[in-house]
mmCIF file of C-alpha atoms in Angstrom:
data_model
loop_
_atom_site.group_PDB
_atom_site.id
_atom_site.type_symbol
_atom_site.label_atom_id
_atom_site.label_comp_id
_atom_site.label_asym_id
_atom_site.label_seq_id
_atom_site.Cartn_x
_atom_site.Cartn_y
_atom_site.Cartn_z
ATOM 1 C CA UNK A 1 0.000 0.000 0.000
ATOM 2 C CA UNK A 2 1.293 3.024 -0.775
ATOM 3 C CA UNK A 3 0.876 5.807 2.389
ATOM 4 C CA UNK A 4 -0.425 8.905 1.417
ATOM 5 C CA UNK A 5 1.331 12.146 2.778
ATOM 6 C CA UNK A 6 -2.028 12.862 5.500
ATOM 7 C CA UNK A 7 -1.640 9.205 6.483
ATOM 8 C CA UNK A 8 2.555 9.486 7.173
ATOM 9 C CA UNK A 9 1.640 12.925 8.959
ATOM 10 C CA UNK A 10 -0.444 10.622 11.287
ATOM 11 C CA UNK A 11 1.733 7.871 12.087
ATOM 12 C CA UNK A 12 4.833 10.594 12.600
ATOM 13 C CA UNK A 13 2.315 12.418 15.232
ATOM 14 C CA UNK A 14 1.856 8.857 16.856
ATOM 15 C CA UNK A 15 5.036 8.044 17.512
ATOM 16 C CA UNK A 16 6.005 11.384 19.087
ATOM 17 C CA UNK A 17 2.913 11.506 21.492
ATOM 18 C CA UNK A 18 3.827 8.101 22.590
ATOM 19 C CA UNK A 19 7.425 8.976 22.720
ATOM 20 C CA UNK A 20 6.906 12.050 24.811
ATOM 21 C CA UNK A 21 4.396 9.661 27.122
ATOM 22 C CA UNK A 22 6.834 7.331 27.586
ATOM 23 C CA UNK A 23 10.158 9.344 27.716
ATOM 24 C CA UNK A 24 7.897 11.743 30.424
ATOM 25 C CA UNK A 25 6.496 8.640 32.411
ATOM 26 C CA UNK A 26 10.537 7.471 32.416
ATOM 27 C CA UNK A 27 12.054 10.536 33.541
ATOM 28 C CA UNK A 28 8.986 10.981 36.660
ATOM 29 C CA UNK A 29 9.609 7.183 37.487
ATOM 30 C CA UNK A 30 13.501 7.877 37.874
ATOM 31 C CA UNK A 31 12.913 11.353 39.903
ATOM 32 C CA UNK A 32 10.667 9.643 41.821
ATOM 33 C CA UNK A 33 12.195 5.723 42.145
ATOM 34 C CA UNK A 34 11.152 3.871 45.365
ATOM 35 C CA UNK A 35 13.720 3.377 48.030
ATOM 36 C CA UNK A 36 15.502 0.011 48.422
ATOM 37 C CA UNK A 37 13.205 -1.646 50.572
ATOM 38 C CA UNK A 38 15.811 -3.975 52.678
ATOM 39 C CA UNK A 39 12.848 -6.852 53.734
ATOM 40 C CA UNK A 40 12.272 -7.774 50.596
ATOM 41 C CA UNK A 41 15.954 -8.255 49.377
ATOM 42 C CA UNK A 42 17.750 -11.189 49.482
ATOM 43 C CA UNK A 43 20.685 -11.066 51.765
ATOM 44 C CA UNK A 44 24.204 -11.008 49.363
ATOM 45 C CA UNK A 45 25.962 -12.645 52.741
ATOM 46 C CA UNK A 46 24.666 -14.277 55.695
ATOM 47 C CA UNK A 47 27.113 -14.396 59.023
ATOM 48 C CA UNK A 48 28.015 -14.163 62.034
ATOM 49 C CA UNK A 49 29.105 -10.466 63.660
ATOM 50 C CA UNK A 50 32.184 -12.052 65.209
ATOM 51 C CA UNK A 51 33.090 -13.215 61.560
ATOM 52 C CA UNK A 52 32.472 -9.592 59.839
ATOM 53 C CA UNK A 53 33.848 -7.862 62.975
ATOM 54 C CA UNK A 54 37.337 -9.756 62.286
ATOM 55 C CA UNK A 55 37.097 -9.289 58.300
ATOM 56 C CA UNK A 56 37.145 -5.366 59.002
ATOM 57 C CA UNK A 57 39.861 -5.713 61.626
ATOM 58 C CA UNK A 58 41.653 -7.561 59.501
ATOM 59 C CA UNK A 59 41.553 -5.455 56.598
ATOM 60 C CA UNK A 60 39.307 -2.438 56.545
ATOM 61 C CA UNK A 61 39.633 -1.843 52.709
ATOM 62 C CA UNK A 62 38.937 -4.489 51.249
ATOM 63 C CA UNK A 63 36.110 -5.208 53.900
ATOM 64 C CA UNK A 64 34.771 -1.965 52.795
ATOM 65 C CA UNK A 65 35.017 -3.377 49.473
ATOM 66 C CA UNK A 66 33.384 -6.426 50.047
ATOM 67 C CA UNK A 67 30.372 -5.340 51.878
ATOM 68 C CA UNK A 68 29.798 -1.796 51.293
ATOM 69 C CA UNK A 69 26.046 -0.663 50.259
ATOM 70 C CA UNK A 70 25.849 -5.067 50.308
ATOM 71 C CA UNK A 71 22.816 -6.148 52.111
ATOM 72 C CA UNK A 72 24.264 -8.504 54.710
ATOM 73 C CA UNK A 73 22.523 -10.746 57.373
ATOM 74 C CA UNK A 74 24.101 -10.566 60.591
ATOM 75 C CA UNK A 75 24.086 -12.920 63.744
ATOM 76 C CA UNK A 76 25.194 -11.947 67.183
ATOM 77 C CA UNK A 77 24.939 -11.533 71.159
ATOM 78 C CA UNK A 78 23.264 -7.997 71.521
ATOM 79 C CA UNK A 79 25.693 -6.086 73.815
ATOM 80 C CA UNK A 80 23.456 -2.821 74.117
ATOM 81 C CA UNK A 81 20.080 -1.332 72.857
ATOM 82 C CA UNK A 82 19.940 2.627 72.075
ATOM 83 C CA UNK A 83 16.728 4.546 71.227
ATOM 84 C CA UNK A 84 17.201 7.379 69.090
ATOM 85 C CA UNK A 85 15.551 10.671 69.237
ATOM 86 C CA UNK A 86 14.065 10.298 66.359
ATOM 87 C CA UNK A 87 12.646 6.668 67.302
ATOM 88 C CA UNK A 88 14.580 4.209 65.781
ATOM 89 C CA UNK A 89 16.856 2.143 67.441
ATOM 90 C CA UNK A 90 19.975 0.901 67.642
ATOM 91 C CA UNK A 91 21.329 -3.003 68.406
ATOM 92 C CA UNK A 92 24.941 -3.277 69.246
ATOM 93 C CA UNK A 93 26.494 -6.669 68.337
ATOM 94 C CA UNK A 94 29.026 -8.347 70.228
ATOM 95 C CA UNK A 95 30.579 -5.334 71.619
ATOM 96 C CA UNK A 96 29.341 -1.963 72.161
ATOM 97 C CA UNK A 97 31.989 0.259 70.796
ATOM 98 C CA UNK A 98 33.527 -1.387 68.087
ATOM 99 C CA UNK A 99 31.106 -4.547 67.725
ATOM 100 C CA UNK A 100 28.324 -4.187 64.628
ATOM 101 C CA UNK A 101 25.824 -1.274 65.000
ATOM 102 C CA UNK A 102 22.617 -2.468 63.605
ATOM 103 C CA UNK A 103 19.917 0.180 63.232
ATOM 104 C CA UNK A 104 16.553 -0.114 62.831
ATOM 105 C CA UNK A 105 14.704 2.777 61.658
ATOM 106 C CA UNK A 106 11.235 4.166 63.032
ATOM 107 C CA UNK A 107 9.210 3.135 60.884
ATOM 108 C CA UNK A 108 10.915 -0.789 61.014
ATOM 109 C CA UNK A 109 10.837 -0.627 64.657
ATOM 110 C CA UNK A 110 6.742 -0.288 64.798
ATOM 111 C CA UNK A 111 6.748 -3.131 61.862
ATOM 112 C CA UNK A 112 8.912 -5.405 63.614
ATOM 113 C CA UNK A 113 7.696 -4.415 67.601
ATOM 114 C CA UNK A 114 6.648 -8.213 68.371
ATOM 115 C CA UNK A 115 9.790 -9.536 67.233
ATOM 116 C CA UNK A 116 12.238 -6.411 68.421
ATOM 117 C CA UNK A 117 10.871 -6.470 71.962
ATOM 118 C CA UNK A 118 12.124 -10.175 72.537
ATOM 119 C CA UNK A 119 15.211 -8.588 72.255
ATOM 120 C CA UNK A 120 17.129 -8.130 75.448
ATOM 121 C CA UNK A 121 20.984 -7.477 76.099
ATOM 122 C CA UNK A 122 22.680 -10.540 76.288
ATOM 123 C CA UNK A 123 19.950 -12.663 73.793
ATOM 124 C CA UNK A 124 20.882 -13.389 70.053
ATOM 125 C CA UNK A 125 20.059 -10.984 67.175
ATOM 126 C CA UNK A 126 19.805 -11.629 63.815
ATOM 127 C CA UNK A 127 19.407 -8.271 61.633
ATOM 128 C CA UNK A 128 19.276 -7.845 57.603
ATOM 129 C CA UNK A 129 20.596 -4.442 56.694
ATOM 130 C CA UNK A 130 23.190 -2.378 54.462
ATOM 131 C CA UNK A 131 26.760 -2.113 55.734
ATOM 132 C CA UNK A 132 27.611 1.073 55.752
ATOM 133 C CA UNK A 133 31.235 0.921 56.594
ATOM 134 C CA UNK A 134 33.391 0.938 59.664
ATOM 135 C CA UNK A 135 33.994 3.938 62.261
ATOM 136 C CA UNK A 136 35.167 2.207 65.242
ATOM 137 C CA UNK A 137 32.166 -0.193 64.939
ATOM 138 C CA UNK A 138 30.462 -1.928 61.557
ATOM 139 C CA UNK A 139 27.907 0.213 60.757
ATOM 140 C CA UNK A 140 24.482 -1.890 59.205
ATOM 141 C CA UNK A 141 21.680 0.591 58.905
ATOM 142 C CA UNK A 142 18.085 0.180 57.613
ATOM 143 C CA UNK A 143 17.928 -3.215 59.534
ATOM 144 C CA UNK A 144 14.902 -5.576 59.587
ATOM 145 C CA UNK A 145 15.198 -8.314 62.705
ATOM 146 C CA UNK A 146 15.182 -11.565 60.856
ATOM 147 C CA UNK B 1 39.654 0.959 62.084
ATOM 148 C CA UNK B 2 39.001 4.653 62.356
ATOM 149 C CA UNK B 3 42.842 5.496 63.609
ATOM 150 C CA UNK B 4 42.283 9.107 64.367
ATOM 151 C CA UNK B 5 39.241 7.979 66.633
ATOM 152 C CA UNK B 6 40.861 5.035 68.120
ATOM 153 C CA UNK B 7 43.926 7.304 69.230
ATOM 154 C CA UNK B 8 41.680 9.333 70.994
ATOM 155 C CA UNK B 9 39.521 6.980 72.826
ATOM 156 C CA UNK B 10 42.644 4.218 73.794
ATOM 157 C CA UNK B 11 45.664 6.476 73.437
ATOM 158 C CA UNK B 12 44.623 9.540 75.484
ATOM 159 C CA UNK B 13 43.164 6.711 78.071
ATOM 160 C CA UNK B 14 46.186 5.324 78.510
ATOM 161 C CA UNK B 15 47.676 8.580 79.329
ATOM 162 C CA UNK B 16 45.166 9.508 81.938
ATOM 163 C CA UNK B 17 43.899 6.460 83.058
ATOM 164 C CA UNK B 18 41.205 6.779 85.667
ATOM 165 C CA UNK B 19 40.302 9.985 84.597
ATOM 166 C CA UNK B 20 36.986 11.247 83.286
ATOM 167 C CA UNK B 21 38.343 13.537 80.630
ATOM 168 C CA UNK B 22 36.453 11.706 77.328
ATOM 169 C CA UNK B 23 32.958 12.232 76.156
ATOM 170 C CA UNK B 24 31.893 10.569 73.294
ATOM 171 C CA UNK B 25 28.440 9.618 71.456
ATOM 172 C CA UNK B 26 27.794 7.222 68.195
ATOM 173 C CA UNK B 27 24.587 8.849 67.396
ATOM 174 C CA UNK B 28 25.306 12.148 66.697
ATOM 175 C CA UNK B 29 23.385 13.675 64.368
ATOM 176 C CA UNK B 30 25.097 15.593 60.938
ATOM 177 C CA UNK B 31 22.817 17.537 58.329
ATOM 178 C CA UNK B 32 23.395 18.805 55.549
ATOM 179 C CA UNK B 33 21.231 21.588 53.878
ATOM 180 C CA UNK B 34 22.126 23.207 50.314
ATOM 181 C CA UNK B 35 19.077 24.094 49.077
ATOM 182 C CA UNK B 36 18.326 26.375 46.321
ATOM 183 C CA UNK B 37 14.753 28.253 44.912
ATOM 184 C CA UNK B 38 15.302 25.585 42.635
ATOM 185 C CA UNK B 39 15.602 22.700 45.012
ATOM 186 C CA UNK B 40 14.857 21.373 48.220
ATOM 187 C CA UNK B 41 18.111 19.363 49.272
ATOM 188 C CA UNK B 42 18.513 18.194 53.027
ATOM 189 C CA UNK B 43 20.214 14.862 53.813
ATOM 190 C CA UNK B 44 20.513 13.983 57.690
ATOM 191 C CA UNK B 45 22.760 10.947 59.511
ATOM 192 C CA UNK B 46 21.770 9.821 63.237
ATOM 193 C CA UNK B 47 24.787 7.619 63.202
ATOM 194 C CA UNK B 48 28.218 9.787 63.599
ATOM 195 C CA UNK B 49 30.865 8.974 66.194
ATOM 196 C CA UNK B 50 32.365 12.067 67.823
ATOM 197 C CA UNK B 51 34.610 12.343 71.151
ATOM 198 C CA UNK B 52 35.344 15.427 72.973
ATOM 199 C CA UNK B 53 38.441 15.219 75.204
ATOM 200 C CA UNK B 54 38.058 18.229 78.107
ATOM 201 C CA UNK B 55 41.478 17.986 78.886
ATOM 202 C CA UNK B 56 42.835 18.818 75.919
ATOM 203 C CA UNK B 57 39.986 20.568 74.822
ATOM 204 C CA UNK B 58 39.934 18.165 71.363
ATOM 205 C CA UNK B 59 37.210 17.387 69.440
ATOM 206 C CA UNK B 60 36.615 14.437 66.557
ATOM 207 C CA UNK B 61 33.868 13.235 64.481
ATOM 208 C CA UNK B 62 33.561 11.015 61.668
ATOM 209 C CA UNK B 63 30.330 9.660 59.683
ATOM 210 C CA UNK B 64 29.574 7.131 56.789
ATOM 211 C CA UNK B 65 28.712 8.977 53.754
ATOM 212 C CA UNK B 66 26.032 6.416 53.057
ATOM 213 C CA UNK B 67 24.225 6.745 56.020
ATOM 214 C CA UNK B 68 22.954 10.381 54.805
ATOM 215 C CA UNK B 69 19.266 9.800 54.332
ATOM 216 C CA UNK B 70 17.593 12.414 50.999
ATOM 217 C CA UNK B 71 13.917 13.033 51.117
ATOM 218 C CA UNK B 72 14.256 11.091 46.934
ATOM 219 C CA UNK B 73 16.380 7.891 46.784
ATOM 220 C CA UNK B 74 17.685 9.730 43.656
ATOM 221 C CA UNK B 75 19.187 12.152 45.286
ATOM 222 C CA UNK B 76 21.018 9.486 47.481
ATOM 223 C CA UNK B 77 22.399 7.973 44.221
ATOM 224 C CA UNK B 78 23.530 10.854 42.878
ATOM 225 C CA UNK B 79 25.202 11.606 46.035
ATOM 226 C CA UNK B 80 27.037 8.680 47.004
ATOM 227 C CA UNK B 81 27.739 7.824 43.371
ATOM 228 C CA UNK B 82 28.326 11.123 41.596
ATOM 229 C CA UNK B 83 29.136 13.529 44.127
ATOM 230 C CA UNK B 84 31.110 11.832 47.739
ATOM 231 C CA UNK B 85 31.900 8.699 45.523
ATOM 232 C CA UNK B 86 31.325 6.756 48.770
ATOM 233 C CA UNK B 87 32.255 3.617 47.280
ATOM 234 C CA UNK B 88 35.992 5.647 46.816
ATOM 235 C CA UNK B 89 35.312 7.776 50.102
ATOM 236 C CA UNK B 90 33.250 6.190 52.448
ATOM 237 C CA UNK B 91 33.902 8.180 55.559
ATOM 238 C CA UNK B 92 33.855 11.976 55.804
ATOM 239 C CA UNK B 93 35.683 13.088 59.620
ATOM 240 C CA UNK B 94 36.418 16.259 61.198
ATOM 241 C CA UNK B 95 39.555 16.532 64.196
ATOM 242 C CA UNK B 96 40.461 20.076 65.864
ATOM 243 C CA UNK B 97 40.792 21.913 68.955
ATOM 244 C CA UNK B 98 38.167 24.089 71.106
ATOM 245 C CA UNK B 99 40.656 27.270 71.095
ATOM 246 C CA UNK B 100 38.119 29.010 72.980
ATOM 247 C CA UNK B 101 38.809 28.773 77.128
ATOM 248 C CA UNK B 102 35.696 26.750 78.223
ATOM 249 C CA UNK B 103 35.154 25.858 82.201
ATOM 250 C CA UNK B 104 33.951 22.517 81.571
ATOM 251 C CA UNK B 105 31.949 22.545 85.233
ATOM 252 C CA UNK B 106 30.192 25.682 84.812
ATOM 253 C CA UNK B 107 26.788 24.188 83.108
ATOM 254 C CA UNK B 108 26.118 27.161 81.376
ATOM 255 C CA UNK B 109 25.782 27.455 77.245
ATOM 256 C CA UNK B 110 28.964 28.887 75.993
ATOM 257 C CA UNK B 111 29.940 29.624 72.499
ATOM 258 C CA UNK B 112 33.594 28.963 71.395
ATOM 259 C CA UNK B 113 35.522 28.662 68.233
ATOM 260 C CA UNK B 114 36.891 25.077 66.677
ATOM 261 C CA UNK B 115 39.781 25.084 64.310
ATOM 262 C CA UNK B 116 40.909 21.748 63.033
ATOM 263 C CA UNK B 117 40.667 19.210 59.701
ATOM 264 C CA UNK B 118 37.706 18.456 57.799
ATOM 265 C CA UNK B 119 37.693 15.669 55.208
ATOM 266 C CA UNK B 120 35.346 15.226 52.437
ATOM 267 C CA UNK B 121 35.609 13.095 49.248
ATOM 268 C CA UNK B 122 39.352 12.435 50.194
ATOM 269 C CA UNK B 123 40.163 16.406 50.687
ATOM 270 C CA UNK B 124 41.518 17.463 53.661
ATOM 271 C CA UNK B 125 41.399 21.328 54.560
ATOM 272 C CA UNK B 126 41.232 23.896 57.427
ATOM 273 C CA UNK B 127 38.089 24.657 58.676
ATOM 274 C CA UNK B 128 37.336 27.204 61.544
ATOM 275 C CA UNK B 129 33.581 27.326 63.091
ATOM 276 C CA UNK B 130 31.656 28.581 66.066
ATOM 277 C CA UNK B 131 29.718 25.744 68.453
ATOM 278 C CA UNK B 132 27.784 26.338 71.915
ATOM 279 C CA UNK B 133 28.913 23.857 74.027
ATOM 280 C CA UNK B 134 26.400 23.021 77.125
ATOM 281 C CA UNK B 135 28.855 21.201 79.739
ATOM 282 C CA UNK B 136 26.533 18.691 81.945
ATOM 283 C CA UNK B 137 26.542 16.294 84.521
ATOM 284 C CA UNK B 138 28.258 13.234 82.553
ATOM 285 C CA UNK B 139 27.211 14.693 79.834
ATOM 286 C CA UNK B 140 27.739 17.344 77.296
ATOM 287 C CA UNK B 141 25.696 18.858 74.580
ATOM 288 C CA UNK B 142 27.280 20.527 71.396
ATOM 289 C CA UNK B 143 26.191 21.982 68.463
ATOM 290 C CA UNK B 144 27.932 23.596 65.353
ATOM 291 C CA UNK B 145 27.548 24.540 61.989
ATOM 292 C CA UNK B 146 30.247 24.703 59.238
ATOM 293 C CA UNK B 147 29.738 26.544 55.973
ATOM 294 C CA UNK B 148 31.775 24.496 52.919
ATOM 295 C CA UNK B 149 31.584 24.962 49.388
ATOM 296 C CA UNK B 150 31.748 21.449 47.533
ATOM 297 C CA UNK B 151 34.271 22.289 45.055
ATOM 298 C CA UNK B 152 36.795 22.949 47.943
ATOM 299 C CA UNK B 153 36.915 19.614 48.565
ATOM 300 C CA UNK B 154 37.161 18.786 45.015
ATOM 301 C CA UNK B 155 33.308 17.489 44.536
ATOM 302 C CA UNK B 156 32.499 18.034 40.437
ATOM 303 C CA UNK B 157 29.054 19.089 40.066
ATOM 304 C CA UNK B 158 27.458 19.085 36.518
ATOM 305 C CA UNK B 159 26.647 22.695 34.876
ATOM 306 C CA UNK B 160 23.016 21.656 34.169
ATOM 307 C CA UNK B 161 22.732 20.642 37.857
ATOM 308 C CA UNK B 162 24.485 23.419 39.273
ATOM 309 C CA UNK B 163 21.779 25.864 39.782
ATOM 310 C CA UNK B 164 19.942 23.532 42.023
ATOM 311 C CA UNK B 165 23.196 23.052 44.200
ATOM 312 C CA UNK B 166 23.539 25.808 47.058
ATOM 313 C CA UNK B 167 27.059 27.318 46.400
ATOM 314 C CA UNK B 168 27.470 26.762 49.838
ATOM 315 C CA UNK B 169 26.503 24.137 51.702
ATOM 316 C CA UNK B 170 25.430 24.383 55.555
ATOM 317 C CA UNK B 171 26.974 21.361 57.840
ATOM 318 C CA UNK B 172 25.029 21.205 61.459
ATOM 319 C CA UNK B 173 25.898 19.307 64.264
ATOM 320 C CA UNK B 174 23.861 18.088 66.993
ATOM 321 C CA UNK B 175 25.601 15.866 69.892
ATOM 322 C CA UNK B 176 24.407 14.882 73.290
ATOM 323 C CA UNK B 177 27.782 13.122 74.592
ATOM 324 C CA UNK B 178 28.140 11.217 77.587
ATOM 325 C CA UNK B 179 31.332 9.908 79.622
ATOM 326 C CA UNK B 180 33.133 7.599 77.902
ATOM 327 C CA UNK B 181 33.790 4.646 80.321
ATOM 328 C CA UNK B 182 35.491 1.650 77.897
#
C-alpha cells in the first residue's frame, strides 16, 4: 500500500505523542524511584558479627570493598540497645563500641515491635541491613530483625 | 579501624587512666542543607561517632557517607555515586581543637571557636567554626555549623545541575555526649 502524505503525517504524530508519554512517564519514574526496601531483598551474605567484625579488623579496605552498600545478614549476642531521638533504634552486636551497629529505623521498629521487643541485652540478634562501613564499629543501617 | 578515633579513645586513656576527661556519642546527628529556589536538598545521619576530650579541649567526628538519608532515593544515588563517591570515600571526619577557654563545670551554654581538619571526598582542609557547648553532669551537649563549598573539597558538580546546588553548603551538628567509660 502506498501511504499517502495525510496518512505518514499521522503515524509521525503517533510516535512522538507516545514517545513524549513514555520518555515523560521514564524521567517521573527515575525522579521519583522507590527506596531500596531492605525486607524484601535477598541477603548477598549471611554471618556471624564475630566473623564480619574480624574481616574489618583484619583489613578495613577491602572489607569496605566487600560489603559496602551489600545487604548482609548478621548474627550476634546484643551487647546494648539505644533509642534514638528520632525513634529508631539501635542493636549493638558483640561489643558496644567497636562490635556491629545495627539500626533499625522508626518506621521498622513499629513493623517489627513483636519480634524487636524479645530482644534483650545478652539474647541473640539476627538483623538484615546495608553495611555502611566501619567507624570504630560496623555500621548496618536500615535493619529488619530476621 | 578509624585510627584518628581510636587514638583518641585508647591512646589519650592510657595517658590519663582513671580519669573522666572523654565524652563521646555514636549517634550524633550531621545535616546537611544546600538548598536552592530551585531545590529542596537536606540529607541527615543519626549515626556519627564524635569524642570530645576536656582535657585537651579536642574534638573528633567522623560519619559514613552512606548513612545520609535524601527526602528522593535519587538524590542518594547521585550523592554517594556522583558527588562523595562513597564507594571511593566512604567516611567523611572532622579533628580540631576548642581554642576558645571553656570551664567545663560551669553548666552554662557557651559559644567557642573550633579550628581543626575536615575531610570530604578524600580532601583534607582547614576549617574554623563557632559551636555552643552546654557542659553537663556526665554529659555534654554541642552543636555547630560549618559553611563548605563542595568544590573545595574537590566534589564536580554538573553545569546543568548546578543551579539547584547551594554554592554553599550548611553542615550542622547536633551531639548529646556522655562519659566515655570503655
Amino acid at each position: 500500500m502506498i501511504m499517502t502524505k495525510p496518512n505518514l503525517l499521522r503515524i509521525l504524530l503517533w510516535i512522538i505523542l507516545v514517545g513524549i508519554v513514555v520518555g515523560s512517564a521514564s524521567v517521573y519514574y527515575i525522579f521519583n524511584m522507590p527506596r531500596r526496601n531492605i525486607s524484601k531483598e535477598k541477603a548477598v551474605y549471611a554471618l556471624e558479627a564475630k566473623q564480619l567484625i574480624s574481616e574489618f579488623k583484619k583489613d578495613e579496605d577491602s572489607a569496605t570493598k566487600k560489603y559496602l552498600d551489600k545487604t548482609i545478614l548478621v548474627k550476634g549476642e546484643i551487647k546494648s540497645i539505644r533509642i534514638l531521638n528520632n525513634h529508631g533504634m539501635v542493636f549493638s552486636l558483640e561489643d558496644e563500641m567497636e562490635g556491629v551497629s545495627c539500626s533499625v529505623d522508626s518506621a521498622d521498629v513499629v513493623n517489627n515491635a513483636l519480634k524487636i521487643a524479645q530482644f534483650v541485652k545478652g539474647s541473640m540478634g539476627s538483623f538484615k541491613g546495608r553495611c555502611s562501613g566501619m567507624l570504630m564499629d560496623i555500621q548496618v543501617i536500615n535493619c529488619v530483625p530476621e | 579501624m578509624n585510627k584518628l578515633l581510636l587514638c583518641i579513645a585508647l591512646g589519650l586513656f592510657l595517658n590519663t587512666v582513671g580519669a573522666q576527661n572523654r565524652f563521646f556519642t555514636k549517634d550524633a546527628k550531621i545535616n546537611f542543607n544546600s538548598s536552592t529556589s530551585l531545590e529542596d536538598i537536606v540529607a541527615e545521619s543519626n549515626q556519627a561517632t564524635t569524642f570530645i576530650d576536656i582535657d585537651k579541649n579536642e574534638v573528633a567526628f567522623s560519619v559514613l557517607t552512606t548513612s545520609f538519608k535524601f527526602r528522593r532515593a535519587l538524590m542518594e544515588e547521585h550523592f554517594n555515586e556522583n558527588y562523595i563517591e562513597s564507594s571511593k570515600f566512604p567516611k567523611a571526619k572532622f579533628s580540631g581543637k576548642i581554642v576558645t577557654a571553656i570551664d567545663w563545670k560551669s553548666e552554662k551554654l557557651v559559644i567557642v571557636e573550633v579550628k581543626g581538619q575536615l575531610t570530604i571526598h578524600g580532601v583534607t582542609k582547614d576549617v574554623s567554626f563557632k559551636a555552643q557547648i552546654t557542659p553537663g553532669k556526665g554529659k555534654v551537649i554541642a552543636n555547630a555549623e560549618i559553611m563548605v563549598t563542595p568544590e573545595d573539597f574537590a566534589i564536580a558538580i554538573p553545569s546543568v545541575v548546578r543551579d539547584k546546588i547551594a554554592k554553599e553548603v550548611t553542615i550542622k551538628i547536633d551531639a548529646v555526649y556522655t562519659l566515655y567509660q570503655p
